[in-house]
mmCIF file of C-alpha atoms and ligand atoms in Angstrom:
data_model
loop_
_atom_site.group_PDB
_atom_site.id
_atom_site.type_symbol
_atom_site.label_atom_id
_atom_site.label_comp_id
_atom_site.label_asym_id
_atom_site.label_seq_id
_atom_site.Cartn_x
_atom_site.Cartn_y
_atom_site.Cartn_z
ATOM 1 C CA MET J 23 -15.943 -12.433 0.943
ATOM 2 C CA GLU J 24 -12.543 -12.832 2.864
ATOM 3 C CA ARG J 25 -10.031 -15.518 2.865
ATOM 4 C CA ASN J 26 -7.786 -14.748 5.738
ATOM 5 C CA GLY J 27 -10.054 -13.072 7.900
ATOM 6 C CA LEU J 28 -10.458 -9.253 8.205
ATOM 7 C CA MET J 29 -7.361 -7.643 8.721
ATOM 8 C CA SER J 30 -7.165 -4.346 10.159
ATOM 9 C CA PHE J 31 -3.320 -2.881 9.859
ATOM 10 C CA ALA J 32 -1.477 -0.034 8.984
ATOM 11 C CA PRO J 33 -0.122 0.049 5.639
ATOM 12 C CA ALA J 34 1.909 3.060 4.263
ATOM 13 C CA ALA J 35 1.031 2.853 0.525
ATOM 14 C CA ALA J 36 -1.773 1.718 -1.599
ATOM 15 C CA LEU J 37 -0.828 0.187 -5.439
ATOM 16 C CA ILE J 38 -3.911 0.405 -7.547
ATOM 17 C CA ASP J 39 -4.710 -0.700 -10.836
ATOM 18 C CA MET J 40 -6.462 1.442 -13.407
ATOM 19 C CA ASP J 41 -8.838 -0.061 -16.027
ATOM 20 C CA GLY J 42 -11.709 -1.656 -14.226
ATOM 21 C CA THR J 43 -10.468 -0.352 -10.796
ATOM 22 C CA LEU J 44 -10.273 3.360 -11.073
ATOM 23 C CA TYR J 45 -12.095 3.684 -14.366
ATOM 24 C CA ASP J 46 -14.983 1.782 -15.935
ATOM 25 C CA SER J 47 -13.403 0.931 -19.186
ATOM 26 C CA MET J 48 -12.910 -2.610 -19.810
ATOM 27 C CA GLY J 49 -15.892 -2.704 -22.106
ATOM 28 C CA HIS J 50 -14.109 -0.370 -24.241
ATOM 29 C CA HIS J 51 -11.083 -1.979 -24.079
ATOM 30 C CA ALA J 52 -12.863 -5.482 -24.843
ATOM 31 C CA ASP J 53 -14.385 -3.709 -27.710
ATOM 32 C CA ALA J 54 -11.059 -2.210 -29.320
ATOM 33 C CA TRP J 55 -9.351 -5.541 -28.940
ATOM 34 C CA TYR J 56 -11.645 -7.268 -30.446
ATOM 35 C CA ARG J 57 -12.001 -5.147 -33.725
ATOM 36 C CA MET J 58 -8.339 -4.627 -33.763
ATOM 37 C CA ILE J 59 -7.661 -8.534 -33.831
ATOM 38 C CA SER J 60 -10.684 -8.880 -36.258
ATOM 39 C CA GLU J 61 -9.151 -6.366 -38.666
ATOM 40 C CA LEU J 62 -6.271 -9.144 -38.739
ATOM 41 C CA GLY J 63 -8.588 -11.740 -39.819
ATOM 42 C CA ILE J 64 -7.876 -13.887 -36.805
ATOM 43 C CA ASP J 65 -10.978 -15.364 -35.134
ATOM 44 C CA CYS J 66 -11.442 -14.206 -31.216
ATOM 45 C CA ASP J 67 -13.886 -14.070 -28.810
ATOM 46 C CA HIS J 68 -15.015 -10.664 -27.503
ATOM 47 C CA ASP J 69 -15.002 -11.618 -23.821
ATOM 48 C CA GLU J 70 -11.721 -13.522 -23.919
ATOM 49 C CA PHE J 71 -10.495 -9.839 -23.494
ATOM 50 C CA PHE J 72 -11.677 -9.669 -20.124
ATOM 51 C CA MET J 73 -9.534 -12.836 -19.026
ATOM 52 C CA TYR J 74 -6.279 -11.103 -20.227
ATOM 53 C CA GLU J 75 -6.972 -8.235 -18.298
ATOM 54 C CA GLY J 76 -3.814 -6.886 -16.622
ATOM 55 C CA ARG J 77 -1.496 -8.214 -19.015
ATOM 56 C CA THR J 78 0.702 -5.721 -21.109
ATOM 57 C CA GLY J 79 -0.531 -4.871 -24.565
ATOM 58 C CA VAL J 80 2.125 -6.974 -26.133
ATOM 59 C CA ASP J 81 1.602 -10.008 -23.852
ATOM 60 C CA THR J 82 -1.929 -9.973 -25.096
ATOM 61 C CA ILE J 83 -1.074 -9.724 -28.716
ATOM 62 C CA ASN J 84 1.557 -12.485 -28.358
ATOM 63 C CA ILE J 85 -1.471 -14.884 -26.912
ATOM 64 C CA ILE J 86 -3.522 -14.374 -29.837
ATOM 65 C CA PHE J 87 -0.227 -14.696 -32.638
ATOM 66 C CA ARG J 88 0.813 -17.944 -30.643
ATOM 67 C CA ARG J 89 -2.539 -19.308 -31.093
ATOM 68 C CA ALA J 90 -3.367 -18.200 -34.573
ATOM 69 C CA TYR J 91 0.264 -18.481 -36.212
ATOM 70 C CA GLY J 92 2.229 -20.452 -33.545
ATOM 71 C CA HIS J 93 4.823 -17.890 -33.056
ATOM 72 C CA ASP J 94 5.036 -14.496 -31.065
ATOM 73 C CA ALA J 95 4.659 -11.110 -33.238
ATOM 74 C CA SER J 96 7.812 -9.314 -34.062
ATOM 75 C CA PRO J 97 8.459 -6.167 -31.503
ATOM 76 C CA GLU J 98 7.644 -3.824 -34.523
ATOM 77 C CA GLU J 99 4.436 -5.536 -35.498
ATOM 78 C CA ALA J 100 3.180 -5.773 -31.682
ATOM 79 C CA LYS J 101 4.025 -1.995 -31.234
ATOM 80 C CA GLU J 102 2.180 -1.158 -34.433
ATOM 81 C CA LEU J 103 -1.113 -3.694 -33.479
ATOM 82 C CA TYR J 104 -0.952 -1.954 -29.978
ATOM 83 C CA ARG J 105 -0.752 1.415 -31.232
ATOM 84 C CA ARG J 106 -4.049 0.481 -33.595
ATOM 85 C CA LYS J 107 -5.820 -0.948 -30.323
ATOM 86 C CA THR J 108 -4.787 2.447 -28.597
ATOM 87 C CA VAL J 109 -6.495 4.560 -31.534
ATOM 88 C CA LEU J 110 -9.618 2.295 -31.779
ATOM 89 C CA PHE J 111 -10.054 2.824 -27.781
ATOM 90 C CA SER J 112 -9.400 6.671 -28.027
ATOM 91 C CA GLU J 113 -12.176 6.788 -30.727
ATOM 92 C CA MET J 114 -14.819 5.374 -28.070
ATOM 93 C CA PRO J 115 -17.106 7.402 -26.121
ATOM 94 C CA PRO J 116 -15.044 8.845 -22.904
ATOM 95 C CA VAL J 117 -15.367 6.302 -19.884
ATOM 96 C CA ALA J 118 -16.223 7.435 -16.337
ATOM 97 C CA PRO J 119 -14.429 6.831 -13.218
ATOM 98 C CA MET J 120 -15.515 3.719 -11.561
ATOM 99 C CA PRO J 121 -18.577 4.629 -9.095
ATOM 100 C CA GLY J 122 -16.955 4.555 -5.730
ATOM 101 C CA ALA J 123 -13.624 4.965 -6.855
ATOM 102 C CA GLN J 124 -12.703 8.740 -6.354
ATOM 103 C CA ARG J 125 -14.287 8.111 -2.750
ATOM 104 C CA MET J 126 -11.963 5.161 -2.288
ATOM 105 C CA VAL J 127 -9.080 6.898 -3.187
ATOM 106 C CA LYS J 128 -9.921 9.764 -1.260
ATOM 107 C CA GLU J 129 -10.405 7.708 1.886
ATOM 108 C CA LEU J 130 -6.710 6.244 1.383
ATOM 109 C CA LEU J 131 -5.354 9.861 0.987
ATOM 110 C CA ASP J 132 -7.281 11.130 4.068
ATOM 111 C CA ARG J 133 -5.236 8.564 6.063
ATOM 112 C CA ARG J 134 -2.091 9.337 4.659
ATOM 113 C CA LEU J 135 -1.470 6.484 2.685
ATOM 114 C CA THR J 136 0.705 6.857 -0.394
ATOM 115 C CA THR J 137 -1.204 5.869 -3.657
ATOM 116 C CA VAL J 138 0.719 4.288 -6.565
ATOM 117 C CA LEU J 139 -0.712 3.726 -9.760
ATOM 118 C CA VAL J 140 0.050 0.248 -11.174
ATOM 119 C CA THR J 141 -1.267 -0.708 -14.345
ATOM 120 C CA GLY J 142 -0.767 -2.461 -17.486
ATOM 121 C CA SER J 143 -1.667 -0.056 -19.783
ATOM 122 C CA GLY J 144 0.088 2.506 -21.590
ATOM 123 C CA GLN J 145 -2.662 4.219 -22.846
ATOM 124 C CA ASN J 146 -2.457 8.109 -22.674
ATOM 125 C CA THR J 147 -6.432 8.421 -23.071
ATOM 126 C CA LEU J 148 -6.823 7.764 -19.495
ATOM 127 C CA LEU J 149 -3.412 8.468 -17.830
ATOM 128 C CA SER J 150 -3.727 11.811 -18.874
ATOM 129 C CA ARG J 151 -7.043 12.037 -17.106
ATOM 130 C CA LEU J 152 -5.686 11.012 -13.803
ATOM 131 C CA ASP J 153 -4.883 14.168 -12.435
ATOM 132 C CA LYS J 154 -8.199 15.858 -12.946
ATOM 133 C CA ASP J 155 -10.371 12.813 -11.999
ATOM 134 C CA TYR J 156 -8.096 11.934 -8.901
ATOM 135 C CA PRO J 157 -6.214 15.122 -7.836
ATOM 136 C CA GLY J 158 -3.125 14.488 -5.910
ATOM 137 C CA ALA J 159 -3.241 10.788 -5.700
ATOM 138 C CA PHE J 160 -0.743 9.524 -8.953
ATOM 139 C CA PRO J 161 1.496 12.318 -9.723
ATOM 140 C CA GLU J 162 3.892 11.360 -12.381
ATOM 141 C CA GLY J 163 6.673 9.753 -10.112
ATOM 142 C CA MET J 164 4.022 7.629 -8.779
ATOM 143 C CA ARG J 165 2.884 5.673 -11.776
ATOM 144 C CA VAL J 166 3.873 1.981 -12.977
ATOM 145 C CA THR J 167 2.550 1.740 -16.452
ATOM 146 C CA GLY J 168 2.879 -1.041 -19.243
ATOM 147 C CA HIS J 169 6.235 1.090 -20.298
ATOM 148 C CA ASP J 170 7.797 0.527 -17.012
ATOM 149 C CA VAL J 171 7.925 -3.392 -16.613
ATOM 150 C CA THR J 172 9.615 -6.091 -18.257
ATOM 151 C CA LYS J 173 6.867 -8.648 -17.124
ATOM 152 C CA GLY J 174 3.495 -7.765 -16.759
ATOM 153 C CA LYS J 175 0.784 -9.101 -14.300
ATOM 154 C CA PRO J 176 0.511 -11.943 -13.373
ATOM 155 C CA HIS J 177 4.176 -11.393 -12.729
ATOM 156 C CA PRO J 178 4.653 -9.521 -9.355
ATOM 157 C CA GLU J 179 7.111 -6.937 -11.019
ATOM 158 C CA PRO J 180 4.555 -4.178 -11.529
ATOM 159 C CA PHE J 181 3.738 -3.998 -7.762
ATOM 160 C CA LEU J 182 7.193 -4.518 -6.702
ATOM 161 C CA LYS J 183 7.961 -1.357 -8.769
ATOM 162 C CA GLY J 184 5.081 0.123 -7.072
ATOM 163 C CA MET J 185 6.565 -0.287 -3.843
ATOM 164 C CA GLN J 186 9.912 0.781 -4.830
ATOM 165 C CA LEU J 187 8.303 4.252 -5.969
ATOM 166 C CA ALA J 188 6.448 4.410 -2.619
ATOM 167 C CA GLY J 189 9.614 3.608 -0.681
ATOM 168 C CA VAL J 190 7.654 0.633 1.306
ATOM 169 C CA ASN J 191 8.017 -2.998 1.541
ATOM 170 C CA ALA J 192 5.152 -5.639 0.937
ATOM 171 C CA GLU J 193 4.215 -5.946 4.524
ATOM 172 C CA ASN J 194 3.338 -2.028 4.429
ATOM 173 C CA SER J 195 1.448 -2.343 1.278
ATOM 174 C CA ILE J 196 -1.829 -3.132 -0.175
ATOM 175 C CA ALA J 197 -2.772 -3.892 -3.611
ATOM 176 C CA ILE J 198 -5.976 -3.195 -5.134
ATOM 177 C CA ASP J 199 -7.246 -4.850 -8.365
ATOM 178 C CA ASN J 200 -10.439 -5.882 -10.265
ATOM 179 C CA ALA J 201 -8.974 -8.843 -12.255
ATOM 180 C CA PRO J 202 -7.576 -12.476 -11.702
ATOM 181 C CA LEU J 203 -4.330 -11.827 -13.266
ATOM 182 C CA GLY J 204 -3.680 -8.308 -11.195
ATOM 183 C CA VAL J 205 -4.805 -10.156 -8.103
ATOM 184 C CA MET J 206 -2.087 -12.758 -8.697
ATOM 185 C CA ALA J 207 0.473 -10.202 -9.365
ATOM 186 C CA GLY J 208 -0.642 -8.492 -6.004
ATOM 187 C CA ALA J 209 -0.574 -11.627 -4.231
ATOM 188 C CA ALA J 210 2.859 -12.728 -5.366
ATOM 189 C CA SER J 211 4.450 -9.544 -4.385
ATOM 190 C CA GLY J 212 3.458 -10.117 -0.999
ATOM 191 C CA ALA J 213 0.980 -7.177 -0.638
ATOM 192 C CA PHE J 214 -2.100 -7.637 1.158
ATOM 193 C CA THR J 215 -4.316 -7.964 -1.723
ATOM 194 C CA ILE J 216 -7.962 -6.548 -2.215
ATOM 195 C CA GLY J 217 -9.942 -7.708 -5.031
ATOM 196 C CA VAL J 218 -13.003 -5.852 -6.017
ATOM 197 C CA THR J 219 -15.545 -7.293 -8.544
ATOM 198 C CA THR J 220 -16.592 -4.514 -10.992
ATOM 199 C CA GLY J 221 -17.417 -6.803 -14.229
ATOM 200 C CA PRO J 222 -18.444 -10.143 -15.086
ATOM 201 C CA ILE J 223 -15.823 -11.975 -13.195
ATOM 202 C CA PRO J 224 -17.211 -13.525 -10.340
ATOM 203 C CA GLU J 225 -15.936 -12.907 -6.519
ATOM 204 C CA GLN J 226 -14.641 -16.600 -6.492
ATOM 205 C CA ALA J 227 -12.246 -16.158 -8.832
ATOM 206 C CA LEU J 228 -10.513 -13.303 -7.435
ATOM 207 C CA LEU J 229 -10.303 -15.573 -4.276
ATOM 208 C CA ASP J 230 -8.929 -18.225 -6.105
ATOM 209 C CA ALA J 231 -6.204 -15.950 -7.724
ATOM 210 C CA GLY J 232 -5.051 -15.206 -4.143
ATOM 211 C CA ALA J 233 -7.058 -12.172 -2.856
ATOM 212 C CA ASP J 234 -6.926 -11.836 1.028
ATOM 213 C CA ILE J 235 -10.230 -10.172 0.813
ATOM 214 C CA VAL J 236 -12.723 -9.271 -1.834
ATOM 215 C CA TYR J 237 -15.503 -6.742 -2.437
ATOM 216 C CA PRO J 238 -18.403 -6.756 -4.508
ATOM 217 C CA SER J 239 -18.057 -3.084 -5.758
ATOM 218 C CA MET J 240 -15.805 -0.121 -5.185
ATOM 219 C CA GLU J 241 -18.654 1.401 -3.416
ATOM 220 C CA ALA J 242 -18.211 -1.390 -0.793
ATOM 221 C CA LEU J 243 -14.522 -1.046 -0.992
ATOM 222 C CA ALA J 244 -14.872 2.930 -0.004
ATOM 223 C CA ASP J 245 -17.420 2.075 2.659
ATOM 224 C CA ASN J 246 -15.038 -0.242 4.323
ATOM 225 C CA ILE J 247 -11.405 1.676 4.322
ATOM 226 C CA GLY J 248 -12.020 2.847 7.929
ATOM 227 C CA LYS J 249 -12.595 -0.753 8.996
ATOM 228 C CA LEU J 250 -9.567 -2.263 7.219
ATOM 229 C CA ILE J 251 -7.062 0.313 7.945
ATOM 230 C CA ASN J 252 -6.473 0.523 11.642
ATOM 231 C CA PRO J 253 -6.313 4.280 12.766
ATOM 232 C CA PHE J 254 -4.631 3.630 16.009
ATOM 233 C CA ASN J 255 -1.638 1.851 14.523
ATOM 234 C CA MET J 256 -1.447 4.534 11.744
ATOM 235 C CA SER J 257 2.151 5.183 10.830
ATOM 236 C CA ILE J 258 3.165 8.820 9.924
HETATM 237 MG MG1 MG X 330 -7.910 -4.040 -14.089
#
């Protein structure tokens, strides 16, 4: 599904989300959030956490706190609650890379794009696996995590920081994300924004969030990298 017509162009960098994009992890995240919030005695809906995907942990905690108590959590409280959610997530069975994502990243690397991780997460459970699952793609200096930004997605700051790390500007960047808030952040950063549906969120929601193009799976995006990125214009 395309909004602006299929573009074939010569990006220098790809700024790539982690949860729900590189890893099939969103179900576990929703479970961990639901359990942590329920432990506080606060009512919440399991599936609402899919809607907050892309936000930093503190942002998500404050959404719940404002609804339940009418105010934000204190910074200490938020830190402790996010730690608890992280523990719950780490106790769940390991998640697998999203089917097609390793091939997609390899296709980008083969075309000499710089790949940068742009995630709202700060969880080591997955960050520590990146080098093994995506060799050479996301070295330490090429990661924007929830610890590196003051404003999480849907604010463009995470993607703008990713461009800084890669030394590129928005016109030479693509953003890849599976969630509406991530797509909003990518579009707001000025990057050509690719939405990929990998969970319950419909394609139209990603187009509405500002995606330039949406693929129905990571496999489909991997199949189309060669069409999207014009080899004749490739900058070296
Ligand atoms: Mg995601």
